[in-house]
Coordinates of C-alpha atoms and ligand atoms in Angstrom, one line a residue:
M245 CA -14.8 -46.2 23.1
T246 CA -14.9 -43.1 20.8
D247 CA -12.1 -41.8 18.9
L248 CA -10.3 -38.9 20.7
I249 CA -9.8 -37.3 17.6
T250 CA -13.2 -36.4 15.5
P251 CA -13.5 -34.6 12.5
S252 CA -15.1 -30.9 12.8
T253 CA -18.7 -31.1 12.3
M254 CA -18.9 -27.8 10.8
Q255 CA -19.6 -26.9 7.2
D256 CA -17.1 -26.6 4.7
F257 CA -17.8 -23.2 3.5
P258 CA -15.5 -21.7 1.1
L259 CA -14.3 -18.4 1.9
T260 CA -14.3 -16.5 -1.5
I261 CA -14.9 -13.3 -2.9
Q262 CA -18.4 -14.5 -4.3
H263 CA -19.6 -14.3 -0.8
L264 CA -18.5 -10.7 -0.2
F265 CA -19.8 -10.0 -3.6
G266 CA -23.3 -11.6 -2.7
H267 CA -23.4 -10.3 0.6
G268 CA -22.6 -6.7 -0.3
R269 CA -25.2 -6.5 -3.4
T270 CA -28.2 -7.8 -1.3
V271 CA -27.7 -6.7 2.1
H272 CA -26.2 -3.4 1.4
A273 CA -27.9 -3.1 -2.0
D274 CA -28.4 0.9 -1.0
S275 CA -24.7 1.9 -0.2
R276 CA -22.9 3.6 -2.8
V277 CA -19.8 3.9 -4.8
V278 CA -18.8 7.5 -5.6
T279 CA -16.3 8.7 -8.4
Y280 CA -15.0 12.1 -8.5
T281 CA -14.4 13.5 -12.1
G282 CA -12.4 16.6 -10.9
E283 CA -15.7 18.8 -11.1
T284 CA -18.8 16.7 -10.6
I285 CA -19.3 13.3 -8.7
R286 CA -21.1 10.4 -10.2
E287 CA -22.9 7.7 -7.8
A288 CA -24.0 4.3 -8.3
T289 CA -25.6 2.1 -5.6
F290 CA -23.9 -1.3 -4.9
A291 CA -26.9 -3.1 -6.6
Q292 CA -26.3 -1.2 -9.7
V293 CA -22.6 -1.8 -9.5
A294 CA -23.1 -5.5 -9.0
E295 CA -25.6 -5.7 -12.0
R296 CA -22.7 -4.0 -14.0
A297 CA -20.2 -6.5 -12.7
D298 CA -22.3 -9.6 -13.6
R299 CA -22.2 -7.9 -17.3
L300 CA -18.7 -7.5 -17.2
A301 CA -18.0 -11.0 -16.2
G302 CA -20.5 -12.1 -19.0
A303 CA -18.5 -9.9 -21.5
L304 CA -15.1 -11.4 -20.4
A305 CA -16.3 -14.9 -20.7
R306 CA -17.7 -13.9 -24.1
L307 CA -14.0 -12.9 -25.0
G308 CA -12.6 -16.6 -23.9
I309 CA -11.9 -15.6 -20.3
R310 CA -12.0 -18.9 -18.4
P311 CA -11.2 -19.4 -14.8
G312 CA -7.5 -19.1 -13.9
D313 CA -7.0 -16.7 -16.9
R314 CA -5.3 -13.1 -16.0
V315 CA -7.2 -10.0 -16.5
G316 CA -5.1 -6.9 -16.0
T317 CA -6.5 -3.6 -14.8
F318 CA -4.7 -0.2 -15.9
L319 CA -6.8 2.0 -14.3
W320 CA -7.4 4.8 -11.8
N321 CA -9.7 4.2 -8.5
N322 CA -13.4 4.5 -9.9
Q323 CA -16.4 2.5 -10.1
E324 CA -15.3 0.6 -13.3
H325 CA -12.4 -0.6 -11.3
M326 CA -14.5 -1.5 -8.6
E327 CA -16.4 -3.6 -11.0
A328 CA -13.3 -5.5 -12.1
Y329 CA -12.8 -6.1 -8.5
L330 CA -15.9 -7.9 -8.3
A331 CA -16.3 -9.5 -11.7
I332 CA -13.0 -10.8 -12.3
P333 CA -12.5 -13.1 -9.1
C334 CA -15.9 -14.1 -9.1
M335 CA -15.7 -15.6 -12.6
G336 CA -12.6 -17.8 -11.4
A337 CA -10.3 -15.5 -13.4
V338 CA -7.4 -13.4 -11.8
L339 CA -7.6 -9.9 -11.5
H340 CA -4.2 -8.3 -12.2
T341 CA -3.8 -4.9 -10.9
L342 CA -1.2 -3.0 -13.0
N343 CA 0.6 0.0 -11.5
I344 CA 0.2 2.7 -14.0
R345 CA 3.5 4.5 -12.7
L346 CA 5.9 1.6 -13.4
F347 CA 8.8 2.4 -16.2
P348 CA 7.7 1.1 -19.4
E349 CA 9.9 -1.9 -19.7
Q350 CA 8.6 -3.0 -16.3
L351 CA 5.1 -2.5 -17.4
A352 CA 5.6 -4.9 -20.2
Y353 CA 7.3 -7.3 -18.1
V354 CA 4.6 -7.6 -15.5
I355 CA 1.8 -7.9 -18.1
N356 CA 3.8 -10.6 -20.0
H357 CA 5.0 -12.3 -17.1
G358 CA 1.3 -12.4 -15.5
H359 CA 0.0 -13.7 -18.9
D360 CA -2.8 -11.3 -19.2
R361 CA -5.1 -12.1 -21.9
V362 CA -7.5 -9.0 -21.4
L363 CA -6.8 -5.4 -20.4
L364 CA -9.1 -2.7 -18.7
V365 CA -7.6 0.5 -19.6
D366 CA -8.6 4.0 -18.5
A367 CA -8.6 6.1 -21.8
S368 CA -7.0 8.9 -19.7
I369 CA -3.7 6.8 -19.5
A370 CA -3.9 5.2 -22.7
P371 CA -1.1 6.5 -24.0
L372 CA 1.2 5.2 -21.2
L373 CA 0.2 1.5 -22.2
A374 CA 0.3 2.5 -25.7
R375 CA 4.1 2.9 -25.5
V376 CA 4.6 -0.7 -25.0
R377 CA 1.7 -2.3 -26.9
D378 CA 4.1 -3.9 -29.4
Q379 CA 6.2 -5.6 -26.5
L380 CA 2.8 -7.2 -25.2
T381 CA 3.1 -11.0 -26.1
T382 CA -0.1 -12.7 -24.4
V383 CA -2.7 -9.7 -24.7
E384 CA -5.7 -10.4 -27.3
H385 CA -7.9 -7.8 -26.3
I386 CA -7.9 -4.4 -24.8
I387 CA -10.9 -2.8 -23.3
V388 CA -11.2 0.9 -22.9
V389 CA -12.7 2.8 -20.3
G390 CA -13.9 6.1 -21.1
E391 CA -12.9 8.8 -23.8
G392 CA -9.4 9.6 -24.7
D393 CA -6.6 9.1 -26.8
T394 CA -6.1 5.7 -27.6
S395 CA -3.9 5.5 -30.6
G396 CA -1.2 3.3 -30.7
L397 CA -3.4 0.5 -28.7
G398 CA -4.3 -1.1 -31.7
D399 CA -7.8 -2.6 -31.8
I400 CA -9.8 -1.8 -29.0
L401 CA -13.1 -2.6 -27.2
D402 CA -15.6 0.2 -25.5
Y403 CA -16.1 -0.9 -22.0
E404 CA -19.7 0.7 -22.2
S405 CA -20.7 -1.1 -25.4
L406 CA -19.5 -4.6 -24.2
L407 CA -21.6 -4.0 -21.0
A408 CA -24.6 -2.9 -23.0
A409 CA -24.5 -5.9 -25.3
E410 CA -24.9 -8.3 -22.3
S411 CA -28.0 -9.4 -20.5
E412 CA -28.5 -9.3 -16.6
G413 CA -27.0 -11.8 -14.4
F414 CA -24.1 -14.2 -14.9
D415 CA -23.9 -18.0 -13.9
Y416 CA -20.6 -17.8 -11.6
P417 CA -18.7 -21.2 -11.3
E418 CA -18.0 -22.9 -8.0
I419 CA -14.6 -21.8 -6.8
N420 CA -12.2 -23.2 -4.5
E421 CA -11.1 -20.9 -1.8
R422 CA -7.4 -21.4 -2.3
E423 CA -7.2 -20.5 -6.0
A424 CA -5.8 -17.2 -6.9
A425 CA -8.2 -14.3 -6.8
A426 CA -5.9 -11.2 -7.6
M427 CA -2.5 -10.4 -8.2
C428 CA -0.2 -7.7 -7.5
F429 CA 3.5 -7.1 -8.4
T430 CA 5.8 -5.7 -5.8
S431 CA 7.2 -2.1 -6.9
G432 CA 10.8 -3.4 -7.3
T433 CA 13.2 -1.3 -6.7
T434 CA 16.1 -3.5 -7.6
G435 CA 15.4 -6.3 -10.6
H436 CA 12.4 -7.2 -11.7
P437 CA 9.2 -6.8 -9.8
K438 CA 8.1 -10.0 -8.3
G439 CA 4.3 -11.2 -8.5
V440 CA 2.1 -12.0 -5.4
A441 CA -1.2 -13.8 -5.9
Y442 CA -3.6 -13.3 -3.2
S443 CA -6.0 -16.4 -2.9
H444 CA -9.7 -16.0 -2.0
R445 CA -9.1 -17.4 1.2
S446 CA -6.6 -14.8 2.0
I447 CA -8.6 -12.0 0.9
W448 CA -11.5 -13.2 2.7
L449 CA -9.7 -13.3 5.9
H450 CA -7.8 -10.0 5.7
S451 CA -11.0 -8.3 5.0
A452 CA -12.7 -9.6 8.0
S453 CA -9.6 -8.6 9.8
T454 CA -10.2 -5.1 8.6
T455 CA -13.5 -5.0 10.1
S456 CA -12.4 -5.7 13.5
A457 CA -12.6 -2.9 16.3
Q458 CA -9.0 -4.1 17.0
T459 CA -7.6 -3.0 13.7
I460 CA -9.3 -0.4 11.5
A461 CA -13.2 -1.2 12.2
I462 CA -14.5 -0.8 8.6
N463 CA -18.4 -0.7 9.1
Q464 CA -21.6 0.1 7.6
G465 CA -21.5 3.9 8.8
D466 CA -18.3 4.4 7.1
R467 CA -17.8 6.2 4.2
L468 CA -14.3 5.0 2.8
L469 CA -12.3 7.5 0.7
V470 CA -10.0 5.2 -1.2
I471 CA -6.9 7.1 -1.9
V472 CA -4.3 4.2 -1.8
P473 CA -4.4 3.4 -5.4
M474 CA -6.1 0.0 -6.1
F475 CA -3.0 -1.2 -8.0
H476 CA -1.2 -1.0 -4.8
V477 CA -2.0 -3.9 -2.5
M478 CA -5.4 -4.0 -3.3
A479 CA -5.9 -0.3 -2.2
W480 CA -5.1 -1.7 1.6
G481 CA -8.1 -4.2 1.4
M482 CA -10.6 -1.0 1.6
P483 CA -12.6 -1.9 -1.4
Y484 CA -13.6 -5.4 -0.2
A485 CA -14.2 -4.7 3.4
G486 CA -16.4 -1.6 2.1
W487 CA -18.3 -3.6 -0.1
W488 CA -18.6 -6.6 2.4
T489 CA -19.7 -4.2 5.3
G490 CA -21.5 -1.7 3.2
A491 CA -19.3 1.2 3.8
D492 CA -19.8 4.0 0.8
L493 CA -16.7 4.0 -1.5
I494 CA -15.4 6.9 -2.2
M495 CA -13.1 7.0 -5.5
P496 CA -10.8 9.9 -6.2
A497 CA -9.8 8.5 -9.8
Q498 CA -6.7 10.8 -10.7
F499 CA -7.3 13.7 -8.4
L500 CA -4.8 12.9 -5.8
Q501 CA -3.1 16.3 -5.0
A502 CA -4.3 18.3 -1.8
A503 CA -6.6 20.8 -3.3
P504 CA -9.0 18.4 -5.4
L505 CA -8.6 15.7 -2.4
A506 CA -9.7 18.7 0.0
D507 CA -12.9 19.4 -2.4
L508 CA -13.7 16.1 -2.5
I509 CA -13.5 15.6 1.3
A510 CA -15.5 18.7 1.7
R511 CA -18.5 17.3 -0.8
T512 CA -18.5 13.7 0.1
K513 CA -17.9 13.8 4.0
P514 CA -15.7 10.6 4.1
T515 CA -15.3 9.1 7.5
F516 CA -11.9 7.3 7.0
T517 CA -9.3 7.0 4.7
G518 CA -5.6 5.5 4.2
A519 CA -2.8 7.1 2.6
V520 CA 1.0 7.1 2.5
P521 CA 2.8 10.0 4.4
T522 CA 3.7 11.8 1.2
I523 CA 0.0 12.3 0.6
L524 CA -0.7 13.7 4.2
N525 CA 2.4 15.9 4.1
D526 CA 0.8 17.5 0.7
I527 CA -2.5 18.1 2.3
L528 CA -0.9 19.5 5.3
H529 CA 1.2 22.1 3.2
N530 CA -1.0 22.8 0.4
A531 CA -4.7 22.6 1.9
A532 CA -4.1 23.4 5.6
D533 CA -7.5 25.1 5.5
A534 CA -9.3 21.8 4.4
D535 CA -12.3 20.9 6.7
L536 CA -11.4 17.0 7.5
S537 CA -13.6 17.2 10.5
S538 CA -15.6 14.1 8.8
L539 CA -12.8 11.8 9.2
R540 CA -13.0 9.8 12.4
E541 CA -9.3 8.5 11.5
I542 CA -6.6 8.2 8.8
V543 CA -4.5 4.9 8.7
C544 CA -1.1 6.0 7.2
G545 CA 2.0 3.4 6.4
G546 CA 3.6 2.3 3.5
S547 CA 6.9 4.0 4.9
A548 CA 7.6 5.6 8.5
V549 CA 4.9 8.1 9.5
P550 CA 7.0 10.9 11.4
R551 CA 5.4 11.7 14.9
S552 CA 5.4 15.5 13.7
L553 CA 3.1 14.6 11.2
M554 CA 0.6 13.1 13.4
V555 CA 1.0 16.2 15.7
A556 CA 0.2 18.5 12.9
F557 CA -2.9 16.4 11.8
D558 CA -4.1 16.6 15.4
Q559 CA -3.4 20.3 15.8
T560 CA -4.3 21.9 12.4
F561 CA -7.2 19.5 11.3
G562 CA -8.4 17.7 14.7
V563 CA -8.0 14.2 12.9
R564 CA -6.1 11.1 14.5
V565 CA -3.8 9.5 12.3
T566 CA -2.8 5.8 13.1
Q567 CA 0.4 4.3 12.0
A568 CA 0.1 0.9 10.3
W569 CA 2.9 -1.3 8.6
G570 CA 2.4 -4.1 6.0
M571 CA 3.6 -4.9 2.6
T572 CA 2.3 -6.2 -0.7
E573 CA 3.3 -9.6 0.3
T574 CA 1.1 -9.3 3.6
S575 CA -2.2 -8.4 2.1
P576 CA -1.0 -5.5 3.3
L577 CA -2.2 -5.3 7.0
A578 CA 0.0 -6.7 9.5
A579 CA 0.3 -4.2 12.5
I580 CA -1.3 -1.2 13.6
A581 CA -0.3 1.3 16.3
S582 CA -3.1 0.9 18.5
V583 CA -2.4 2.5 21.9
P584 CA -2.0 -0.2 24.8
R585 CA -5.1 -0.3 27.4
G586 CA -3.9 1.8 30.6
T587 CA -1.7 4.3 28.7
A588 CA -2.0 7.5 30.3
P589 CA -3.4 10.3 27.6
E590 CA 0.1 12.2 27.8
D591 CA 1.8 8.9 26.5
E592 CA -0.5 7.8 24.0
L593 CA 1.5 9.5 21.3
D594 CA 4.8 7.3 22.0
W595 CA 2.9 4.4 21.2
R596 CA 1.1 6.0 18.2
A597 CA 4.5 6.9 16.7
R598 CA 5.7 3.3 16.6
T599 CA 5.2 1.3 13.6
G600 CA 2.6 -1.0 15.1
R601 CA 1.6 -3.8 17.1
V602 CA 0.9 -7.1 15.6
L603 CA -2.4 -8.2 14.4
P604 CA -4.3 -11.2 15.5
G605 CA -4.2 -13.4 12.8
V606 CA -0.4 -13.2 12.1
E607 CA 2.8 -13.8 13.7
I608 CA 6.0 -11.9 13.6
R609 CA 9.6 -12.3 15.0
I610 CA 12.8 -10.8 14.6
C611 CA 15.9 -13.0 13.6
D612 CA 19.6 -12.3 13.4
D613 CA 22.2 -12.5 10.5
A614 CA 22.6 -16.0 11.1
G615 CA 18.7 -16.9 11.5
A616 CA 18.7 -17.1 15.2
V617 CA 15.4 -15.8 16.8
L618 CA 15.7 -13.0 18.7
P619 CA 13.9 -11.8 22.0
W620 CA 10.6 -9.4 22.3
D621 CA 12.7 -7.1 24.5
G622 CA 12.6 -3.8 22.5
Q623 CA 16.3 -3.8 22.1
A624 CA 17.5 -6.7 20.1
Q625 CA 17.3 -5.5 16.3
G626 CA 16.7 -8.1 13.5
E627 CA 15.0 -8.8 10.2
I628 CA 11.4 -9.1 10.9
E629 CA 9.8 -12.4 9.7
I630 CA 5.8 -13.1 9.4
R631 CA 3.7 -15.8 8.6
G632 CA -0.1 -16.2 8.8
P633 CA -2.9 -16.9 6.3
W634 CA -2.9 -13.7 4.4
I635 CA 0.9 -13.7 4.2
T636 CA 2.4 -14.8 0.9
A637 CA 3.9 -18.3 1.0
S638 CA 5.7 -17.7 -2.4
Y639 CA 6.2 -15.4 -5.6
Y640 CA 4.7 -16.0 -8.9
L641 CA 6.8 -18.4 -11.1
D642 CA 9.7 -17.4 -8.7
D643 CA 11.1 -19.5 -6.1
A644 CA 13.2 -16.9 -4.2
P645 CA 14.1 -19.2 -1.6
E646 CA 16.0 -16.1 -0.1
K647 CA 13.1 -14.8 1.0
F648 CA 11.6 -17.5 3.1
H649 CA 12.9 -18.9 6.2
D650 CA 11.5 -22.2 7.9
G651 CA 7.9 -21.2 6.3
W652 CA 8.1 -17.7 7.6
L653 CA 8.6 -14.6 5.0
R654 CA 11.3 -12.6 5.5
T655 CA 10.3 -9.1 5.3
G656 CA 13.7 -7.3 4.3
D657 CA 12.7 -4.5 7.1
V658 CA 14.9 -4.5 10.2
G659 CA 13.8 -3.6 14.2
S660 CA 13.0 -4.4 17.4
I661 CA 9.7 -5.7 19.1
E662 CA 8.5 -4.8 22.7
P663 CA 7.2 -7.3 24.8
N664 CA 3.8 -6.6 24.3
G665 CA 3.9 -7.2 20.4
F666 CA 4.6 -3.5 19.2
L667 CA 7.0 -3.6 16.3
Q668 CA 9.6 -0.9 15.8
I669 CA 11.3 -0.6 12.2
S670 CA 14.5 0.9 12.0
D671 CA 15.3 0.5 8.3
R672 CA 15.2 -1.7 5.2
A673 CA 17.7 -4.0 5.2
K674 CA 19.2 -2.4 2.0
D675 CA 19.0 1.1 3.6
V676 CA 20.6 0.4 6.9
I677 CA 23.7 2.4 7.9
K678 CA 26.6 0.7 9.5
S679 CA 28.8 3.3 11.0
G680 CA 32.0 1.6 12.7
G681 CA 30.1 -1.7 13.0
E682 CA 26.9 -0.2 14.6
W683 CA 23.6 0.5 13.1
I684 CA 22.1 3.9 12.8
S685 CA 18.5 4.2 12.1
S686 CA 18.1 6.5 9.0
V687 CA 14.0 6.2 9.7
D688 CA 14.8 7.9 13.1
L689 CA 16.7 10.6 11.5
E690 CA 14.3 11.4 9.1
N691 CA 11.4 11.3 11.6
E692 CA 13.4 13.8 13.9
L693 CA 14.3 16.0 11.0
M694 CA 10.8 16.0 9.6
G695 CA 9.7 17.7 13.0
H696 CA 12.0 20.8 12.3
P697 CA 9.5 23.6 10.8
A698 CA 12.0 24.3 8.2
V699 CA 12.1 20.6 6.8
R700 CA 9.7 19.7 4.6
E701 CA 11.1 16.0 3.8
A702 CA 14.4 14.6 4.9
A703 CA 15.8 11.3 3.7
V704 CA 18.9 10.0 5.3
V705 CA 21.2 7.4 3.2
G706 CA 24.2 5.7 4.0
V707 CA 27.3 6.6 2.1
P708 CA 30.8 5.5 1.9
D709 CA 33.2 6.8 4.6
E710 CA 37.0 6.3 5.0
K711 CA 37.3 6.0 8.9
W712 CA 33.6 4.4 9.9
D713 CA 32.8 2.4 6.5
E714 CA 29.5 4.2 6.1
R715 CA 28.1 7.6 7.5
P716 CA 24.5 9.3 7.3
M717 CA 24.1 11.8 4.5
A718 CA 20.8 14.3 5.3
C719 CA 18.8 15.1 2.0
I720 CA 16.7 18.0 2.8
V721 CA 13.7 19.4 1.0
A722 CA 13.4 22.9 2.6
A723 CA 9.8 24.0 3.7
E724 CA 8.6 26.7 1.5
G725 CA 9.8 30.3 2.1
T726 CA 12.8 28.7 4.6
D727 CA 16.5 28.5 4.0
P728 CA 17.7 26.1 6.6
D729 CA 21.4 26.1 7.7
P730 CA 22.7 22.3 8.1
A731 CA 24.6 23.5 11.6
E732 CA 21.2 24.6 12.8
L733 CA 19.5 21.3 11.8
R734 CA 22.5 19.5 13.5
D735 CA 22.3 21.3 16.6
Y736 CA 18.4 20.4 16.7
L737 CA 19.1 16.8 16.3
A738 CA 21.9 17.0 18.6
G739 CA 19.2 16.6 21.7
R740 CA 17.2 14.1 20.0
V741 CA 19.4 11.3 19.2
A742 CA 22.9 9.7 20.0
K743 CA 25.8 12.1 19.1
W744 CA 27.4 9.5 17.2
W745 CA 24.3 9.4 14.5
L746 CA 24.6 13.1 13.7
P747 CA 25.2 13.4 10.0
E748 CA 28.5 15.1 8.9
R749 CA 27.2 15.3 5.1
W750 CA 24.1 17.4 4.2
T751 CA 22.6 18.2 0.9
F752 CA 19.8 19.9 -0.1
V753 CA 17.3 19.0 -2.9
D754 CA 13.9 20.2 -4.6
E755 CA 12.5 16.9 -4.2
V756 CA 13.3 13.5 -2.5
P757 CA 13.1 11.0 -5.5
K758 CA 10.1 8.5 -5.2
T759 CA 9.3 5.1 -6.3
S760 CA 6.3 4.3 -8.2
V761 CA 4.1 4.0 -5.2
G762 CA 5.3 7.0 -3.5
K763 CA 8.1 6.0 -1.1
F764 CA 11.9 7.7 -0.9
D765 CA 14.1 6.0 -3.6
K766 CA 17.0 6.0 -1.7
K767 CA 19.0 4.0 -4.3
V768 CA 18.6 7.1 -6.7
L769 CA 20.1 9.5 -3.8
R770 CA 22.9 7.1 -3.1
A771 CA 23.7 6.8 -7.1
R772 CA 23.4 10.7 -7.1
Y773 CA 25.8 10.8 -4.6
A774 CA 28.3 8.4 -6.1
A775 CA 28.0 10.4 -9.3
D776 CA 29.0 13.4 -7.8
E777 CA 25.7 15.0 -8.7
L778 CA 24.8 16.6 -5.7
T779 CA 26.0 19.7 -3.7
V780 CA 27.4 18.5 -0.4
V781 CA 27.8 20.4 2.7
E782 CA 30.3 18.7 5.3
I783 CA 30.3 20.0 8.8
Ligands
AMP854 P1 5.0 -2.2 -0.4 O1 5.3 -3.6 -0.8 O2 5.4 -1.2 -1.6 O3 3.6 -1.9 0.1 O4 6.2 -1.5 0.6 C1 6.5 -2.6 1.9 C2 7.5 -2.0 2.7 O5 7.0 -0.4 3.0 C3 7.6 -2.5 4.0 O6 8.3 -3.6 3.7 C4 8.6 -1.3 4.8 O7 9.6 -1.1 4.4 C5 7.5 -0.2 4.3 N1 6.6 0.2 5.1 C6 5.3 0.0 5.0 N2 4.9 0.6 6.3 C7 5.8 1.1 7.2 C8 5.6 2.0 8.4 N3 4.6 2.0 9.1 N4 6.9 2.1 8.8 C9 8.0 2.1 8.0 N5 8.1 1.2 7.2 C10 7.0 0.9 6.4

């Protein structure tokens, strides 16, 4: 009798970035990495970029970098950053992408905590790093890319000279797919940022997922405009997926405002991009005459995407915006708002405006405060938990047991799930507004308010209230040339949300404070309110 349980006969092929690297450089040798300089555009083929990545690996090895060592990048999205994306993980080291917008003390913390031995730094932002140079305890070498003021960095090495000194090719070591390939820290609005280390395997699987037609279908016909910073959750997976499939990679460097982006789009004709709502809002308000017709789709996430923004993109530019959800801990893509089959065209927007449908490959559930699993009925609200091969299982050197529940990651997002797997986020757990014991969704209020023509941005926060414990306060940024009246905005909301959700407190601000990755920083708004720094109208 034969054994009923037999080992698989398939090859134990390691899922590493080395495979992605090798595939892109050979099969797609002619695809391009395009970098914007604000005026000109420089291009290199994948073959050329790969050859330079080999030299970078050689230079780093010569500086003493060995498998497992961390190499930090303090760079914009550009060709050199792509070279680092390829060289560092493939030589077995760990690519630590540093958020250039962190406060100095957080920046020093993540570099020290990550034990970065070498840093690659863009000369244009060298002064930001110079501010913390004397606090860095693990950094042995700083390699500077480009020209600029590098005073305050101490001894530096020049990127191009290092590459020029190396010869062609590099002998890459064998790598275990479960080793760390890259590391990102969460934006850490409270306390220290937490590190998430992606394995080769998780990046491989996440990249494969992003090439699926069921998700964002990245493919060789694409020209990907990589707006999301390469230090923010690996630019949502685009650099690796693009390299693997042979899509051209268009890098905007530091030119992320509406006008230069519109210029770059007109000149390079990307087919696909991803961005947070703040960037899309900027394009809508400051470059409404831009020609975006080359884009087949824009994926938008990182915070809730107002329905009005999607409609405006449809109408103004004829471009479809698709909402996605994820986080640093989820690599990030975990849900995408793809319209269920059979939906009538007039109902499509109702699905597109939701947070997203769980991706094949990951599993989600919602749990109540006691940890009991709640039904997928579109009604029950609970904390979203997630698990899967590209979801973090722990934080770097930080147990954080409160973030995990029976092998699932607790996302800190609160929402409901429809029977067909569509997720609707109503709030971050820490931003939830509880009025008289009932939840009010700040996300829903914001989305509705941002649909009003006189509202450029709206953030809603919970503030203490004697009678109800907490009530929503609306913080409004008026659209240019308008002066909206709170009573009018309240009337506008009245037909759209439950009556008891309507905010009594209104404040007008020049700008909603943002975190280092461009999200509304509600903590700052609550603190300003508590310190009596806001002019609040009560109605
Ligand atoms: P980060 O780790 O900085 O990418 O932030 C992840 C967080 O962004 C999530 O936990 C959500 O709170 C928020 N987020 C991302 N995408 C969405 C979305 N489509 N709707 C609402 N919130 C989102």
